[in-house]
Amino acid sequence: MRKPMIEVQPTPEQRRALARYAVLQKPKWRTVSPTSFAVPAHLFPEVPEELLIGSMVDGHRYVSPAEDARLGAQPPARLLDCGTCYEEGGEEVHPHPECPRGAGTGPDLVGVATEDGFREAVPGEPLPEVPAEAYPPDSVPIPAADPVEDATPADEPQEGFPCPHCDKPFSSERGRDTHQRMKHPED
């Protein structure tokens, strides 16, 4: 089994330095192209950061925390466990009032907001209404979907294309024909 590799394409200024570093490694890194290296994934964290700044790593520009600090950039927002709230600049932001983390009931609670707090959600139960103040002022409501009528009458079978050789039902002619070519080639 092959070990996972990370493709690193260094900046032209760092190409020779990274090549010198690559040939000293055990195992040696492979070259993917004249400008790219295949770095074993387990060794990637050990690559000196100054060799990676500005490089393309698996198709994405590598930006280090040191570069962010030098440029004065804020680290990206981190999504919290509830999936809606996030951490930005070291502060937790809870944009919706039903958030279990914002209410202090714990990050691992998954449930439905009630007047008394939260309770465990029941599969198949409709979701509660979200209050209008939870939405930003420029949001547009999504219209409710109309219930879809079943396209086939109740007395007609769902699989309308049985195999004439073994009576196995299929939902399309194409599925039945493929089955016949594979399972009944002599007929």
mmCIF file of N, CA and C in Angstrom, residues 48-174:
data_model
loop_
_atom_site.group_PDB
_atom_site.id
_atom_site.type_symbol
_atom_site.label_atom_id
_atom_site.label_comp_id
_atom_site.label_asym_id
_atom_site.label_seq_id
_atom_site.Cartn_x
_atom_site.Cartn_y
_atom_site.Cartn_z
ATOM 1 N N PRO A 48 10.770 22.752 7.213
ATOM 2 C CA PRO A 48 10.931 24.097 7.752
ATOM 3 C C PRO A 48 9.955 25.079 7.096
ATOM 4 N N GLU A 49 9.322 25.869 7.923
ATOM 5 C CA GLU A 49 8.283 26.775 7.448
ATOM 6 C C GLU A 49 8.796 27.783 6.422
ATOM 7 N N GLU A 50 10.031 28.236 6.579
ATOM 8 C CA GLU A 50 10.549 29.233 5.633
ATOM 9 C C GLU A 50 10.659 28.672 4.218
ATOM 10 N N LEU A 51 10.707 27.344 4.065
ATOM 11 C CA LEU A 51 10.742 26.747 2.736
ATOM 12 C C LEU A 51 9.347 26.636 2.120
ATOM 13 N N LEU A 52 8.333 26.696 2.954
ATOM 14 C CA LEU A 52 6.964 26.500 2.474
ATOM 15 C C LEU A 52 6.201 27.795 2.220
ATOM 16 N N ILE A 53 6.583 28.892 2.836
ATOM 17 C CA ILE A 53 5.821 30.141 2.714
ATOM 18 C C ILE A 53 5.711 30.534 1.249
ATOM 19 N N GLY A 54 4.482 30.716 0.795
ATOM 20 C CA GLY A 54 4.212 31.093 -0.589
ATOM 21 C C GLY A 54 4.122 29.921 -1.546
ATOM 22 N N SER A 55 4.487 28.715 -1.108
ATOM 23 C CA SER A 55 4.440 27.533 -1.981
ATOM 24 C C SER A 55 2.997 27.119 -2.227
ATOM 25 N N MET A 56 2.823 26.306 -3.260
ATOM 26 C CA MET A 56 1.529 25.680 -3.512
ATOM 27 C C MET A 56 1.599 24.279 -2.911
ATOM 28 N N VAL A 57 0.696 23.975 -1.999
ATOM 29 C CA VAL A 57 0.661 22.671 -1.338
ATOM 30 C C VAL A 57 -0.660 22.011 -1.704
ATOM 31 N N ASP A 58 -0.574 20.918 -2.445
ATOM 32 C CA ASP A 58 -1.761 20.218 -2.967
ATOM 33 C C ASP A 58 -2.723 21.186 -3.649
ATOM 34 N N GLY A 59 -2.172 22.128 -4.415
ATOM 35 C CA GLY A 59 -2.989 23.045 -5.193
ATOM 36 C C GLY A 59 -3.464 24.287 -4.464
ATOM 37 N N HIS A 60 -3.084 24.448 -3.198
ATOM 38 C CA HIS A 60 -3.500 25.611 -2.413
ATOM 39 C C HIS A 60 -2.261 26.358 -1.930
ATOM 40 N N ARG A 61 -2.357 27.673 -1.898
ATOM 41 C CA ARG A 61 -1.228 28.471 -1.433
ATOM 42 C C ARG A 61 -1.028 28.252 0.061
ATOM 43 N N TYR A 62 0.201 27.955 0.445
ATOM 44 C CA TYR A 62 0.528 27.749 1.856
ATOM 45 C C TYR A 62 0.727 29.106 2.525
ATOM 46 N N VAL A 63 -0.005 29.337 3.595
ATOM 47 C CA VAL A 63 0.146 30.560 4.383
ATOM 48 C C VAL A 63 0.404 30.122 5.817
ATOM 49 N N SER A 64 1.518 30.561 6.368
ATOM 50 C CA SER A 64 1.889 30.144 7.719
ATOM 51 C C SER A 64 1.348 31.120 8.752
ATOM 52 N N PRO A 65 1.239 30.688 10.004
ATOM 53 C CA PRO A 65 0.860 31.611 11.075
ATOM 54 C C PRO A 65 1.865 32.758 11.194
ATOM 55 N N ALA A 66 3.151 32.487 10.930
ATOM 56 C CA ALA A 66 4.165 33.545 10.994
ATOM 57 C C ALA A 66 3.908 34.599 9.920
ATOM 58 N N GLU A 67 3.510 34.162 8.736
ATOM 59 C CA GLU A 67 3.201 35.102 7.660
ATOM 60 C C GLU A 67 1.957 35.919 8.006
ATOM 61 N N ASP A 68 0.932 35.264 8.588
ATOM 62 C CA ASP A 68 -0.267 35.990 9.022
ATOM 63 C C ASP A 68 0.091 37.067 10.034
ATOM 64 N N ALA A 69 0.947 36.714 11.006
ATOM 65 C CA ALA A 69 1.339 37.681 12.033
ATOM 66 C C ALA A 69 2.115 38.846 11.417
ATOM 67 N N ARG A 70 2.995 38.537 10.460
ATOM 68 C CA ARG A 70 3.777 39.584 9.822
ATOM 69 C C ARG A 70 2.882 40.538 9.025
ATOM 70 N N LEU A 71 1.869 39.994 8.363
ATOM 71 C CA LEU A 71 0.971 40.808 7.556
ATOM 72 C C LEU A 71 -0.151 41.425 8.380
ATOM 73 N N GLY A 72 -0.272 41.015 9.649
ATOM 74 C CA GLY A 72 -1.327 41.546 10.519
ATOM 75 C C GLY A 72 -2.694 40.954 10.229
ATOM 76 N N ALA A 73 -2.743 39.793 9.565
ATOM 77 C CA ALA A 73 -4.025 39.169 9.225
ATOM 78 C C ALA A 73 -4.584 38.412 10.424
ATOM 79 N N GLN A 74 -5.902 38.399 10.517
ATOM 80 C CA GLN A 74 -6.582 37.635 11.558
ATOM 81 C C GLN A 74 -6.651 36.175 11.127
ATOM 82 N N PRO A 75 -6.510 35.222 12.049
ATOM 83 C CA PRO A 75 -6.700 33.824 11.672
ATOM 84 C C PRO A 75 -8.146 33.614 11.210
ATOM 85 N N PRO A 76 -8.391 32.639 10.346
ATOM 86 C CA PRO A 76 -9.754 32.427 9.861
ATOM 87 C C PRO A 76 -10.688 32.009 10.983
ATOM 88 N N ALA A 77 -11.979 32.302 10.791
ATOM 89 C CA ALA A 77 -12.986 31.923 11.779
ATOM 90 C C ALA A 77 -13.059 30.400 11.843
ATOM 91 N N ARG A 78 -13.292 29.878 13.046
ATOM 92 C CA ARG A 78 -13.394 28.432 13.256
ATOM 93 C C ARG A 78 -14.827 28.113 13.617
ATOM 94 N N LEU A 79 -15.449 27.186 12.888
ATOM 95 C CA LEU A 79 -16.819 26.784 13.137
ATOM 96 C C LEU A 79 -16.887 25.975 14.422
ATOM 97 N N LEU A 80 -17.868 26.276 15.262
ATOM 98 C CA LEU A 80 -18.049 25.548 16.516
ATOM 99 C C LEU A 80 -18.896 24.303 16.282
ATOM 100 N N ASP A 81 -19.035 23.478 17.326
ATOM 101 C CA ASP A 81 -19.692 22.181 17.219
ATOM 102 C C ASP A 81 -21.141 22.253 16.757
ATOM 103 N N CYS A 82 -21.855 23.329 17.086
ATOM 104 C CA CYS A 82 -23.274 23.394 16.717
ATOM 105 C C CYS A 82 -23.448 23.598 15.220
ATOM 106 N N GLY A 83 -22.398 24.017 14.508
ATOM 107 C CA GLY A 83 -22.456 24.167 13.071
ATOM 108 C C GLY A 83 -22.884 25.538 12.585
ATOM 109 N N THR A 84 -23.406 26.382 13.441
ATOM 110 C CA THR A 84 -23.830 27.722 13.061
ATOM 111 C C THR A 84 -22.950 28.774 13.711
ATOM 112 N N CYS A 85 -22.535 28.524 14.919
ATOM 113 C CA CYS A 85 -21.723 29.479 15.659
ATOM 114 C C CYS A 85 -20.255 29.314 15.276
ATOM 115 N N TYR A 86 -19.465 30.344 15.540
ATOM 116 C CA TYR A 86 -18.065 30.299 15.160
ATOM 117 C C TYR A 86 -17.217 31.079 16.159
ATOM 118 N N GLU A 87 -15.926 30.833 16.086
ATOM 119 C CA GLU A 87 -14.966 31.544 16.922
ATOM 120 C C GLU A 87 -14.164 32.447 16.002
ATOM 121 N N GLU A 88 -14.099 33.710 16.344
ATOM 122 C CA GLU A 88 -13.379 34.658 15.515
ATOM 123 C C GLU A 88 -12.612 35.604 16.417
ATOM 124 N N GLY A 89 -11.325 35.721 16.174
ATOM 125 C CA GLY A 89 -10.502 36.610 16.983
ATOM 126 C C GLY A 89 -10.471 36.197 18.448
ATOM 127 N N GLY A 90 -10.587 34.908 18.731
ATOM 128 C CA GLY A 90 -10.551 34.417 20.099
ATOM 129 C C GLY A 90 -11.883 34.523 20.829
ATOM 130 N N GLU A 91 -12.919 35.049 20.195
ATOM 131 C CA GLU A 91 -14.241 35.207 20.815
ATOM 132 C C GLU A 91 -15.233 34.265 20.144
ATOM 133 N N GLU A 92 -16.128 33.658 20.936
ATOM 134 C CA GLU A 92 -17.184 32.841 20.366
ATOM 135 C C GLU A 92 -18.333 33.745 19.939
ATOM 136 N N VAL A 93 -18.851 33.515 18.724
ATOM 137 C CA VAL A 93 -19.960 34.298 18.193
ATOM 138 C C VAL A 93 -21.137 33.354 18.011
ATOM 139 N N HIS A 94 -22.279 33.688 18.635
ATOM 140 C CA HIS A 94 -23.484 32.859 18.590
ATOM 141 C C HIS A 94 -24.595 33.669 17.928
ATOM 142 N N PRO A 95 -24.759 33.546 16.579
ATOM 143 C CA PRO A 95 -25.726 34.381 15.886
ATOM 144 C C PRO A 95 -27.181 33.982 16.062
ATOM 145 N N HIS A 96 -27.454 32.800 16.593
ATOM 146 C CA HIS A 96 -28.854 32.405 16.759
ATOM 147 C C HIS A 96 -29.153 32.159 18.234
ATOM 148 N N PRO A 97 -30.336 32.569 18.700
ATOM 149 C CA PRO A 97 -30.658 32.477 20.131
ATOM 150 C C PRO A 97 -30.819 31.056 20.653
ATOM 151 N N GLU A 98 -31.064 30.064 19.778
ATOM 152 C CA GLU A 98 -31.278 28.692 20.247
ATOM 153 C C GLU A 98 -29.985 27.924 20.437
ATOM 154 N N CYS A 99 -28.837 28.562 20.271
ATOM 155 C CA CYS A 99 -27.566 27.862 20.329
ATOM 156 C C CYS A 99 -27.348 27.199 21.686
ATOM 157 N N PRO A 100 -27.062 25.883 21.708
ATOM 158 C CA PRO A 100 -26.813 25.221 22.984
ATOM 159 C C PRO A 100 -25.529 25.715 23.649
ATOM 160 N N ARG A 101 -24.538 26.122 22.871
ATOM 161 C CA ARG A 101 -23.299 26.615 23.477
ATOM 162 C C ARG A 101 -23.509 28.002 24.052
ATOM 163 N N GLY A 102 -24.244 28.843 23.320
ATOM 164 C CA GLY A 102 -24.497 30.193 23.816
ATOM 165 C C GLY A 102 -25.347 30.173 25.067
ATOM 166 N N ALA A 103 -26.252 29.181 25.176
ATOM 167 C CA ALA A 103 -27.117 29.064 26.344
ATOM 168 C C ALA A 103 -26.399 28.422 27.519
ATOM 169 N N GLY A 104 -25.176 27.932 27.262
ATOM 170 C CA GLY A 104 -24.398 27.336 28.344
ATOM 171 C C GLY A 104 -24.798 25.924 28.679
ATOM 172 N N THR A 105 -25.444 25.222 27.734
ATOM 173 C CA THR A 105 -25.871 23.853 28.015
ATOM 174 C C THR A 105 -24.878 22.817 27.522
ATOM 175 N N GLY A 106 -23.753 23.243 26.944
ATOM 176 C CA GLY A 106 -22.719 22.296 26.561
ATOM 177 C C GLY A 106 -22.597 22.135 25.065
ATOM 178 N N PRO A 107 -21.366 21.914 24.566
ATOM 179 C CA PRO A 107 -21.143 21.820 23.132
ATOM 180 C C PRO A 107 -21.586 20.508 22.516
ATOM 181 N N ASP A 108 -21.764 19.461 23.302
ATOM 182 C CA ASP A 108 -22.079 18.172 22.727
ATOM 183 C C ASP A 108 -23.569 17.889 22.658
ATOM 184 N N LEU A 109 -24.422 18.819 23.096
ATOM 185 C CA LEU A 109 -25.859 18.621 23.086
ATOM 186 C C LEU A 109 -26.411 18.832 21.686
ATOM 187 N N VAL A 110 -27.128 17.864 21.168
ATOM 188 C CA VAL A 110 -27.809 18.005 19.891
ATOM 189 C C VAL A 110 -29.276 17.820 20.191
ATOM 190 N N GLY A 111 -30.054 18.834 19.890
ATOM 191 C CA GLY A 111 -31.453 18.702 20.223
ATOM 192 C C GLY A 111 -32.289 19.821 19.670
ATOM 193 N N VAL A 112 -33.461 19.961 20.246
ATOM 194 C CA VAL A 112 -34.453 20.934 19.820
ATOM 195 C C VAL A 112 -34.674 21.919 20.958
ATOM 196 N N ALA A 113 -34.708 23.207 20.604
ATOM 197 C CA ALA A 113 -34.943 24.235 21.615
ATOM 198 C C ALA A 113 -36.414 24.231 22.011
ATOM 199 N N THR A 114 -36.652 24.278 23.304
ATOM 200 C CA THR A 114 -38.011 24.411 23.825
ATOM 201 C C THR A 114 -38.014 25.575 24.803
ATOM 202 N N GLU A 115 -39.178 25.890 25.349
ATOM 203 C CA GLU A 115 -39.247 26.981 26.323
ATOM 204 C C GLU A 115 -38.462 26.647 27.590
ATOM 205 N N ASP A 116 -38.324 25.365 27.894
ATOM 206 C CA ASP A 116 -37.622 24.932 29.103
ATOM 207 C C ASP A 116 -36.149 24.646 28.863
ATOM 208 N N GLY A 117 -35.647 24.874 27.665
ATOM 209 C CA GLY A 117 -34.250 24.581 27.344
ATOM 210 C C GLY A 117 -34.181 23.713 26.105
ATOM 211 N N PHE A 118 -33.404 22.662 26.183
ATOM 212 C CA PHE A 118 -33.243 21.765 25.044
ATOM 213 C C PHE A 118 -33.683 20.368 25.417
ATOM 214 N N ARG A 119 -34.176 19.645 24.414
ATOM 215 C CA ARG A 119 -34.490 18.235 24.589
ATOM 216 C C ARG A 119 -33.935 17.491 23.390
ATOM 217 N N GLU A 120 -33.783 16.185 23.528
ATOM 218 C CA GLU A 120 -33.210 15.391 22.450
ATOM 219 C C GLU A 120 -34.146 15.383 21.248
ATOM 220 N N ALA A 121 -33.591 15.514 20.059
ATOM 221 C CA ALA A 121 -34.379 15.504 18.832
ATOM 222 C C ALA A 121 -34.871 14.094 18.545
ATOM 223 N N VAL A 122 -36.034 13.998 17.896
ATOM 224 C CA VAL A 122 -36.621 12.720 17.519
ATOM 225 C C VAL A 122 -36.550 12.617 16.003
ATOM 226 N N PRO A 123 -35.966 11.526 15.461
ATOM 227 C CA PRO A 123 -35.890 11.384 13.998
ATOM 228 C C PRO A 123 -37.267 11.448 13.369
ATOM 229 N N GLY A 124 -37.385 12.172 12.261
ATOM 230 C CA GLY A 124 -38.651 12.311 11.543
ATOM 231 C C GLY A 124 -39.520 13.443 12.043
ATOM 232 N N GLU A 125 -39.202 13.994 13.197
ATOM 233 C CA GLU A 125 -39.985 15.096 13.757
ATOM 234 C C GLU A 125 -39.679 16.377 12.979
ATOM 235 N N PRO A 126 -40.704 17.184 12.652
ATOM 236 C CA PRO A 126 -40.420 18.425 11.935
ATOM 237 C C PRO A 126 -39.610 19.385 12.803
ATOM 238 N N LEU A 127 -38.794 20.189 12.134
ATOM 239 C CA LEU A 127 -37.981 21.168 12.852
ATOM 240 C C LEU A 127 -38.835 22.307 13.369
ATOM 241 N N PRO A 128 -38.476 22.887 14.501
ATOM 242 C CA PRO A 128 -39.257 24.010 15.019
ATOM 243 C C PRO A 128 -39.037 25.257 14.157
ATOM 244 N N GLU A 129 -39.976 26.180 14.245
ATOM 245 C CA GLU A 129 -39.862 27.446 13.529
ATOM 246 C C GLU A 129 -38.695 28.243 14.090
ATOM 247 N N VAL A 130 -37.977 28.905 13.209
ATOM 248 C CA VAL A 130 -36.879 29.775 13.626
ATOM 249 C C VAL A 130 -37.441 31.183 13.720
ATOM 250 N N PRO A 131 -37.234 31.874 14.839
ATOM 251 C CA PRO A 131 -37.789 33.223 14.975
ATOM 252 C C PRO A 131 -37.178 34.177 13.944
ATOM 253 N N ALA A 132 -37.962 35.147 13.512
ATOM 254 C CA ALA A 132 -37.535 36.093 12.478
ATOM 255 C C ALA A 132 -36.292 36.873 12.900
ATOM 256 N N GLU A 133 -36.136 37.160 14.188
ATOM 257 C CA GLU A 133 -34.979 37.941 14.641
ATOM 258 C C GLU A 133 -33.668 37.167 14.537
ATOM 259 N N ALA A 134 -33.737 35.855 14.284
ATOM 260 C CA ALA A 134 -32.523 35.062 14.126
ATOM 261 C C ALA A 134 -31.895 35.267 12.750
ATOM 262 N N TYR A 135 -32.662 35.805 11.808
ATOM 263 C CA TYR A 135 -32.171 36.028 10.457
ATOM 264 C C TYR A 135 -31.640 37.439 10.298
ATOM 265 N N PRO A 136 -30.612 37.624 9.457
ATOM 266 C CA PRO A 136 -30.131 38.978 9.199
ATOM 267 C C PRO A 136 -31.195 39.769 8.428
ATOM 268 N N PRO A 137 -31.143 41.111 8.498
ATOM 269 C CA PRO A 137 -32.194 41.913 7.868
ATOM 270 C C PRO A 137 -32.270 41.760 6.351
ATOM 271 N N ASP A 138 -31.171 41.372 5.688
ATOM 272 C CA ASP A 138 -31.198 41.258 4.232
ATOM 273 C C ASP A 138 -31.513 39.849 3.747
ATOM 274 N N SER A 139 -31.922 38.937 4.647
ATOM 275 C CA SER A 139 -32.200 37.554 4.243
ATOM 276 C C SER A 139 -33.550 37.463 3.542
ATOM 277 N N VAL A 140 -33.664 36.445 2.694
ATOM 278 C CA VAL A 140 -34.895 36.208 1.950
ATOM 279 C C VAL A 140 -35.418 34.843 2.366
ATOM 280 N N PRO A 141 -36.701 34.760 2.785
ATOM 281 C CA PRO A 141 -37.227 33.454 3.207
ATOM 282 C C PRO A 141 -37.369 32.507 2.024
ATOM 283 N N ILE A 142 -37.145 31.237 2.284
ATOM 284 C CA ILE A 142 -37.317 30.204 1.268
ATOM 285 C C ILE A 142 -38.767 29.759 1.320
ATOM 286 N N PRO A 143 -39.459 29.759 0.177
ATOM 287 C CA PRO A 143 -40.869 29.351 0.210
ATOM 288 C C PRO A 143 -41.002 27.879 0.575
ATOM 289 N N ALA A 144 -42.089 27.549 1.253
ATOM 290 C CA ALA A 144 -42.340 26.165 1.651
ATOM 291 C C ALA A 144 -42.616 25.329 0.412
ATOM 292 N N ALA A 145 -42.082 24.135 0.394
ATOM 293 C CA ALA A 145 -42.265 23.241 -0.750
ATOM 294 C C ALA A 145 -43.652 22.620 -0.697
ATOM 295 N N ASP A 146 -44.253 22.475 -1.886
ATOM 296 C CA ASP A 146 -45.540 21.793 -1.971
ATOM 297 C C ASP A 146 -45.301 20.301 -1.872
ATOM 298 N N PRO A 147 -46.199 19.568 -1.225
ATOM 299 C CA PRO A 147 -46.010 18.116 -1.177
ATOM 300 C C PRO A 147 -46.070 17.548 -2.588
ATOM 301 N N VAL A 148 -45.163 16.643 -2.876
ATOM 302 C CA VAL A 148 -45.075 16.042 -4.206
ATOM 303 C C VAL A 148 -46.020 14.847 -4.256
ATOM 304 N N GLU A 149 -46.860 14.840 -5.297
ATOM 305 C CA GLU A 149 -47.764 13.712 -5.487
ATOM 306 C C GLU A 149 -46.971 12.547 -6.061
ATOM 307 N N ASP A 150 -47.331 11.346 -5.660
ATOM 308 C CA ASP A 150 -46.658 10.164 -6.194
ATOM 309 C C ASP A 150 -47.016 10.038 -7.668
ATOM 310 N N ALA A 151 -46.022 9.885 -8.522
ATOM 311 C CA ALA A 151 -46.232 9.856 -9.961
ATOM 312 C C ALA A 151 -46.908 8.564 -10.420
ATOM 313 N N THR A 152 -46.774 7.485 -9.672
ATOM 314 C CA THR A 152 -47.376 6.213 -10.076
ATOM 315 C C THR A 152 -48.598 5.941 -9.212
ATOM 316 N N PRO A 153 -49.670 5.433 -9.826
ATOM 317 C CA PRO A 153 -50.841 5.074 -9.020
ATOM 318 C C PRO A 153 -50.504 3.975 -8.028
ATOM 319 N N ALA A 154 -51.260 3.904 -6.947
ATOM 320 C CA ALA A 154 -50.979 2.959 -5.867
ATOM 321 C C ALA A 154 -51.110 1.508 -6.321
ATOM 322 N N ASP A 155 -52.012 1.220 -7.316
ATOM 323 C CA ASP A 155 -52.188 -0.165 -7.725
ATOM 324 C C ASP A 155 -51.159 -0.620 -8.764
ATOM 325 N N GLU A 156 -50.356 0.316 -9.329
ATOM 326 C CA GLU A 156 -49.320 -0.050 -10.298
ATOM 327 C C GLU A 156 -48.021 -0.372 -9.562
ATOM 328 N N PRO A 157 -47.334 -1.466 -9.896
ATOM 329 C CA PRO A 157 -46.097 -1.802 -9.187
ATOM 330 C C PRO A 157 -45.006 -0.770 -9.471
ATOM 331 N N GLN A 158 -44.140 -0.532 -8.485
ATOM 332 C CA GLN A 158 -43.057 0.431 -8.618
ATOM 333 C C GLN A 158 -42.037 -0.029 -9.650
ATOM 334 N N GLU A 159 -41.684 -1.325 -9.644
ATOM 335 C CA GLU A 159 -40.758 -1.873 -10.614
ATOM 336 C C GLU A 159 -41.573 -2.398 -11.779
ATOM 337 N N GLY A 160 -41.679 -1.645 -12.841
ATOM 338 C CA GLY A 160 -42.552 -1.996 -13.948
ATOM 339 C C GLY A 160 -41.876 -2.738 -15.071
ATOM 340 N N PHE A 161 -40.627 -3.179 -14.922
ATOM 341 C CA PHE A 161 -39.907 -3.830 -16.008
ATOM 342 C C PHE A 161 -39.275 -5.130 -15.513
ATOM 343 N N PRO A 162 -40.079 -6.228 -15.426
ATOM 344 C CA PRO A 162 -39.506 -7.493 -14.956
ATOM 345 C C PRO A 162 -38.684 -8.153 -16.056
ATOM 346 N N CYS A 163 -37.690 -8.913 -15.627
ATOM 347 C CA CYS A 163 -36.871 -9.688 -16.562
ATOM 348 C C CYS A 163 -37.735 -10.854 -17.061
ATOM 349 N N PRO A 164 -37.829 -11.073 -18.375
ATOM 350 C CA PRO A 164 -38.660 -12.174 -18.874
ATOM 351 C C PRO A 164 -38.074 -13.558 -18.576
ATOM 352 N N HIS A 165 -36.806 -13.607 -18.193
ATOM 353 C CA HIS A 165 -36.155 -14.899 -17.943
ATOM 354 C C HIS A 165 -36.217 -15.322 -16.482
ATOM 355 N N CYS A 166 -36.128 -14.360 -15.549
ATOM 356 C CA CYS A 166 -36.107 -14.734 -14.126
ATOM 357 C C CYS A 166 -37.113 -13.931 -13.296
ATOM 358 N N ASP A 167 -37.894 -13.073 -13.899
ATOM 359 C CA ASP A 167 -38.928 -12.256 -13.253
ATOM 360 C C ASP A 167 -38.389 -11.277 -12.202
ATOM 361 N N LYS A 168 -37.094 -10.981 -12.255
ATOM 362 C CA LYS A 168 -36.542 -9.979 -11.346
ATOM 363 C C LYS A 168 -37.048 -8.606 -11.793
ATOM 364 N N PRO A 169 -37.615 -7.809 -10.869
ATOM 365 C CA PRO A 169 -38.186 -6.519 -11.270
ATOM 366 C C PRO A 169 -37.113 -5.417 -11.370
ATOM 367 N N PHE A 170 -37.298 -4.497 -12.333
ATOM 368 C CA PHE A 170 -36.401 -3.353 -12.527
ATOM 369 C C PHE A 170 -37.226 -2.094 -12.674
ATOM 370 N N SER A 171 -36.658 -0.970 -12.273
ATOM 371 C CA SER A 171 -37.390 0.296 -12.336
ATOM 372 C C SER A 171 -37.241 0.986 -13.691
ATOM 373 N N SER A 172 -36.362 0.470 -14.568
ATOM 374 C CA SER A 172 -36.201 1.078 -15.891
ATOM 375 C C SER A 172 -35.909 -0.003 -16.919
ATOM 376 N N GLU A 173 -36.217 0.324 -18.174
ATOM 377 C CA GLU A 173 -35.916 -0.610 -19.256
ATOM 378 C C GLU A 173 -34.413 -0.798 -19.386
ATOM 379 N N ARG A 174 -33.680 0.283 -19.203
ATOM 380 C CA ARG A 174 -32.220 0.223 -19.329
ATOM 381 C C ARG A 174 -31.619 -0.736 -18.295
#
